[in-house]
Short mmCIF file of C-alpha atoms in Angstrom, two decimals:
data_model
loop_
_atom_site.label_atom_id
_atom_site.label_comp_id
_atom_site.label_asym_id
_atom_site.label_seq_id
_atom_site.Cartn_x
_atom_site.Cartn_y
_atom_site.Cartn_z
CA UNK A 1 74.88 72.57 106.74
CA UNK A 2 72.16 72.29 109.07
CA UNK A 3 73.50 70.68 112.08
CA UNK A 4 72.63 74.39 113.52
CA UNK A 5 69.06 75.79 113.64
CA UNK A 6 68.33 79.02 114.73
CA UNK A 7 64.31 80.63 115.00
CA UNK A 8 63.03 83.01 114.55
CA UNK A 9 65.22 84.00 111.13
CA UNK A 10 64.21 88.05 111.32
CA UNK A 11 62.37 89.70 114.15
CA UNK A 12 61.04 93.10 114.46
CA UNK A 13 60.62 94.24 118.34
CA UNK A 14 59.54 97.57 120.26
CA UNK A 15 61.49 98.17 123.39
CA UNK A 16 59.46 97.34 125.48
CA UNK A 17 58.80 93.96 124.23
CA UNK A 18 60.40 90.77 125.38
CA UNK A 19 61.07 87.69 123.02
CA UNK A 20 63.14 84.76 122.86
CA UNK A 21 66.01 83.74 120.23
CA UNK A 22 66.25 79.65 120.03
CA UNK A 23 69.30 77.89 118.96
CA UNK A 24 69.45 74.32 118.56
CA UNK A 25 72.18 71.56 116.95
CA UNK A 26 72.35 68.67 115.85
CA UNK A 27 75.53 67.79 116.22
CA UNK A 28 76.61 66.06 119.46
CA UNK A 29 78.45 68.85 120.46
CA UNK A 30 78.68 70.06 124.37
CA UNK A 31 79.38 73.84 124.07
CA UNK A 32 77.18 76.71 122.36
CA UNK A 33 77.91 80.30 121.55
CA UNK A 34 75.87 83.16 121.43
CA UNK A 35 77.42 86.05 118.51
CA UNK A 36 76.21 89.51 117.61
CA UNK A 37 77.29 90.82 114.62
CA UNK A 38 76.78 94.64 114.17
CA UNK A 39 77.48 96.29 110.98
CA UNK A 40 80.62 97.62 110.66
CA UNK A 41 81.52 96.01 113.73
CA UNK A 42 84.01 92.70 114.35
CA UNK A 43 81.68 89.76 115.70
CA UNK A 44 80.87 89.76 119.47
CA UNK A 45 81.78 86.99 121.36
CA UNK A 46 78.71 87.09 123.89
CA UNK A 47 78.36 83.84 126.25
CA UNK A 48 79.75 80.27 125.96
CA UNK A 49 78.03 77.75 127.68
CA UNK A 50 79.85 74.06 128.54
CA UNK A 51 78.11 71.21 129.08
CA UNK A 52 75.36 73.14 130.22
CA UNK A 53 77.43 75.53 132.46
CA UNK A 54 78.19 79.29 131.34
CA UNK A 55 82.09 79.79 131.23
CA UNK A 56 82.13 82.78 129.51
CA UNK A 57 80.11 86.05 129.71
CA UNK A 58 81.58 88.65 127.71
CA UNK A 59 80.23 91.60 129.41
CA UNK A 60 77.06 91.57 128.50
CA UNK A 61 74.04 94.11 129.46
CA UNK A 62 71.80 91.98 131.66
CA UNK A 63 68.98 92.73 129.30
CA UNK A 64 70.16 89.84 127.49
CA UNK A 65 70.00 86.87 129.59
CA UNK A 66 71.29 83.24 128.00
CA UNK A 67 69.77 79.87 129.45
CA UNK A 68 71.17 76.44 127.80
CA UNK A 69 68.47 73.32 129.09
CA UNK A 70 70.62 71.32 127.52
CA UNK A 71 73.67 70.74 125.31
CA UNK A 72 71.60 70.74 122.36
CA UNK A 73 70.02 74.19 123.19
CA UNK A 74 70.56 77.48 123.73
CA UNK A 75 68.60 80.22 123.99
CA UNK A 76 68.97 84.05 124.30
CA UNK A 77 66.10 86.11 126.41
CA UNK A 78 65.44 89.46 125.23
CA UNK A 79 63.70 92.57 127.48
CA UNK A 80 64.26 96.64 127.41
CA UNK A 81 66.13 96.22 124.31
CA UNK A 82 67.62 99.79 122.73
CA UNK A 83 68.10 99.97 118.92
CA UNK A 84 71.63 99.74 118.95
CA UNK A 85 70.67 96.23 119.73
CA UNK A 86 69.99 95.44 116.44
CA UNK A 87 72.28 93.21 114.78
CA UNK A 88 72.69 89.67 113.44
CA UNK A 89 72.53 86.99 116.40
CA UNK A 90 74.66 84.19 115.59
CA UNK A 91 74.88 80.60 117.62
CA UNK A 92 77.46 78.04 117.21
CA UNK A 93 78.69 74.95 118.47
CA UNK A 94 81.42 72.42 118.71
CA UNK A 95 82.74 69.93 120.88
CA UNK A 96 84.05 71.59 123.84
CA UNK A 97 85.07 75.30 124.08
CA UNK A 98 88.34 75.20 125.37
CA UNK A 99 91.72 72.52 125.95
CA UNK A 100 94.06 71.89 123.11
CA UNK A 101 93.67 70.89 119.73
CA UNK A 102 91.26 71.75 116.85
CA UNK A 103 87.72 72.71 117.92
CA UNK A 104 85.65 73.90 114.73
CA UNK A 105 82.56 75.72 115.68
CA UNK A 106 79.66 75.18 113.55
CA UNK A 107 77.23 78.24 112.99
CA UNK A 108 73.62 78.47 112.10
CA UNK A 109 72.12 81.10 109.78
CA UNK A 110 71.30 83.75 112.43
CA UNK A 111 68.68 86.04 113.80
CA UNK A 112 68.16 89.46 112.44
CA UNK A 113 67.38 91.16 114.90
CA UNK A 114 65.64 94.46 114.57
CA UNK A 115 64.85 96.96 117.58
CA UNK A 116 62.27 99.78 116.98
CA UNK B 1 93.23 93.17 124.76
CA UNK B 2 94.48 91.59 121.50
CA UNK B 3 94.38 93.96 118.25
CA UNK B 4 93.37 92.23 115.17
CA UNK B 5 94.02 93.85 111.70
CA UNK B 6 92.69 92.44 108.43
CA UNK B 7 93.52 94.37 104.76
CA UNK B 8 92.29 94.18 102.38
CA UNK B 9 89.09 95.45 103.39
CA UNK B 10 87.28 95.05 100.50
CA UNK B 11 88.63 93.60 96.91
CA UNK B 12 86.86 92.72 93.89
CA UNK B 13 88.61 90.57 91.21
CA UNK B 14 87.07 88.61 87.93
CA UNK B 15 86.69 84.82 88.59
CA UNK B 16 90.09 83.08 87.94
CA UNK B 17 91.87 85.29 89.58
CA UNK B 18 93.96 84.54 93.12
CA UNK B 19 94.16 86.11 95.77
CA UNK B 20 96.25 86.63 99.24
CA UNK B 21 94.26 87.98 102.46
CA UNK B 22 96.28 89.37 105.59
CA UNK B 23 95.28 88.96 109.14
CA UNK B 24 97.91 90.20 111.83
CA UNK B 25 97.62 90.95 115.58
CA UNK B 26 98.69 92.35 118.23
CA UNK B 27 100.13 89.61 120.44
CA UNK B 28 101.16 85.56 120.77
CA UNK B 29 98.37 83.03 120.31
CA UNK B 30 97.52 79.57 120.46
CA UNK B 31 94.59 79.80 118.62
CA UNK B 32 93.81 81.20 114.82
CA UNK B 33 90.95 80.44 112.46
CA UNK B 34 90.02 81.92 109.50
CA UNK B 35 85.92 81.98 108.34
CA UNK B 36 83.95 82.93 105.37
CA UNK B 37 80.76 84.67 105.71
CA UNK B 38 78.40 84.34 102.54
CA UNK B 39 76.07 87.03 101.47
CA UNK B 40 73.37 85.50 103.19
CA UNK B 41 75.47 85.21 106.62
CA UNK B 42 75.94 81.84 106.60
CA UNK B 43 79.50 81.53 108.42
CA UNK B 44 82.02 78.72 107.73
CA UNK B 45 84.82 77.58 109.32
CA UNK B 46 88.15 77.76 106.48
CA UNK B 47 90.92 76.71 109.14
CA UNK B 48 92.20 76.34 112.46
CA UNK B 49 95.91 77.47 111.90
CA UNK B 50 97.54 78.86 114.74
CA UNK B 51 100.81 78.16 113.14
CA UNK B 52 102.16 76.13 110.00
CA UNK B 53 100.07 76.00 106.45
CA UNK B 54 97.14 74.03 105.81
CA UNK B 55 95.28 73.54 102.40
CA UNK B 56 91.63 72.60 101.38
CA UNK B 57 91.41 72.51 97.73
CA UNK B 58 91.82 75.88 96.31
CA UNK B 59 91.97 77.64 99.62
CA UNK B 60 95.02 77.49 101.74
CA UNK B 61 96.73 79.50 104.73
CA UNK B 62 99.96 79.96 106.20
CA UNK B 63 100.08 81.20 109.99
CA UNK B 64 103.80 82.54 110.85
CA UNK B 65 103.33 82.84 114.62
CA UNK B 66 106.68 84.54 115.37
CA UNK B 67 105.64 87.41 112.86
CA UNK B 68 102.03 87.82 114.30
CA UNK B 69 100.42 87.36 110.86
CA UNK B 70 98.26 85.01 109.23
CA UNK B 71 97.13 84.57 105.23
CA UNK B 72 94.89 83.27 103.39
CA UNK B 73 95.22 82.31 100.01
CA UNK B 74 92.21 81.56 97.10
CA UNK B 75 93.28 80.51 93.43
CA UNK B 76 91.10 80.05 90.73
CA UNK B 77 88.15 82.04 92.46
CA UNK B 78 84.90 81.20 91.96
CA UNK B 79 81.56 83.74 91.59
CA UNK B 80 80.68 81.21 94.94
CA UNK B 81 83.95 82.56 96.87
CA UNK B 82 82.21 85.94 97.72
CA UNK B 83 81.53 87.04 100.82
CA UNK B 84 83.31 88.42 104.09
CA UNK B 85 86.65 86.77 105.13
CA UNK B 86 87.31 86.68 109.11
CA UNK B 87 90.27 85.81 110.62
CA UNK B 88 89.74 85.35 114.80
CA UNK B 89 92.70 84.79 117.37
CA UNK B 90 92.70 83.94 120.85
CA UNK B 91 95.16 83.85 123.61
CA UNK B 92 93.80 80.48 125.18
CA UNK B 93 93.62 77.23 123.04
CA UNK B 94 89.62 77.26 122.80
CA UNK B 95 87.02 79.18 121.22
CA UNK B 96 86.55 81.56 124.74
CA UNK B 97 87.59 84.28 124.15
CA UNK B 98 88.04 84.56 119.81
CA UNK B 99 88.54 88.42 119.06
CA UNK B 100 87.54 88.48 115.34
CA UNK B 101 88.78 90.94 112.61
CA UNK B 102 86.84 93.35 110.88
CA UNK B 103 86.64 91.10 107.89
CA UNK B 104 87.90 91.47 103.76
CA UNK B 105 84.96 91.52 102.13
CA UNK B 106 85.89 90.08 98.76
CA UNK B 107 83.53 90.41 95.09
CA UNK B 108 83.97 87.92 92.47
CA UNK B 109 82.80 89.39 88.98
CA UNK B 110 82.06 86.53 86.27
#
């Protein structure tokens, strides 16, 4: 499946250092979801964005800060970063995030993420 | 907030073999979906059950709401078929605010 791209795949940062996680899909869809996935830990649930619109922070530290253009992109800012940050970044999509009915999200590969 | 339980954590089983994985929580829902994770952390949506039993070839899962449980079911496993089995619930019909299990993590040995 590659209706979901993510860059970079790995990346290796110092605390101090501030990059950028891109998401993008190919799908048509109108929400996107940012994951972390720590080992030995459930997935996160970080931010959903709607049609462009965040409707859901899940109490994240500020030092991750989300911005979505546009339905077809999402991406996650990254500054002052500890090392228990590092995990496995995950976006998804799907049609819309919430209302009735069936709404598969559709993931791409991930970022490992790696704070020295 | 909503407790989710998956067992068994891990299991390992020679290719052929079936298998039953539990998810229960902690609370009602209206929304349940089980995912498989490969080894490379590619992550697939199985189902969205939040009640009744669905199938997809060899895979199938039956969601008994009233119970607050949830399984999945894989027959004739494949070598393919490892990898970490979620199981996420949410209160609300959409994908808000999915609290996700810990995970089986299930080995199949050719």
């Amino acid at each position: 499946e590659t209706g979901v791209t993510q860059t970079p795949r790995h990346l290796v940062m110092g605390m101090t250092n501030k990059k950028s996680l891109k998401c993008e899909q190919h799908l048509g869809h109108n929400a996107m979801y940012w994951y972390k996935q720590s080992a030995k830990k459930p997935l996160e649930l970080m931010f959903v964005y709607n049609f462009k619109e965040q409707t859901e922070n899940n109490s994240v530290p500020s030092r991750f800060s989300p911005e979505c253009p546009n339905s077809s992109h999402l991406f996650l800012h990254l500054h002052t970063l500890q090392p228990e940050d590092s995990a496995l970044y995950l976006c998804a999509s799907s049609r819309i995030s919430g209302g009735a009915g069936t709404d598969t999200q559709y993931f791409g590969p991930g970022t490992r993420l790696t704070v020295l | 907030g909503i407790q989710v339980e998956q067992s068994p954590p891990d299991l390992i089983l020679q290719e052929g073999a079936n298998s039953t994985l539990r998810c229960n929580f902690s609370d009602s829902v209206n929304n349940l979906q089980w995912f498989h994770q490969n080894p490379w952390g590619q992550l697939i949506n199985l189902f969205y059950i939040p009640s009744g039993t669905k199938q997809n070839g060899r895979l199938s899962a039956t969601t008994v709401a009233t119970e607050r449980y949830s399984l999945l079911y894989i027959s004739s496993s494949q070598t393919t078929d490892s990898g970490v089995y979620f199981c996420a619930v949410g209160v609300n019909f959409g994908n808000e605010k999915l609290t996700f299990g810990t995970g089986t993590r299930l080995t199949i040995i050719p």
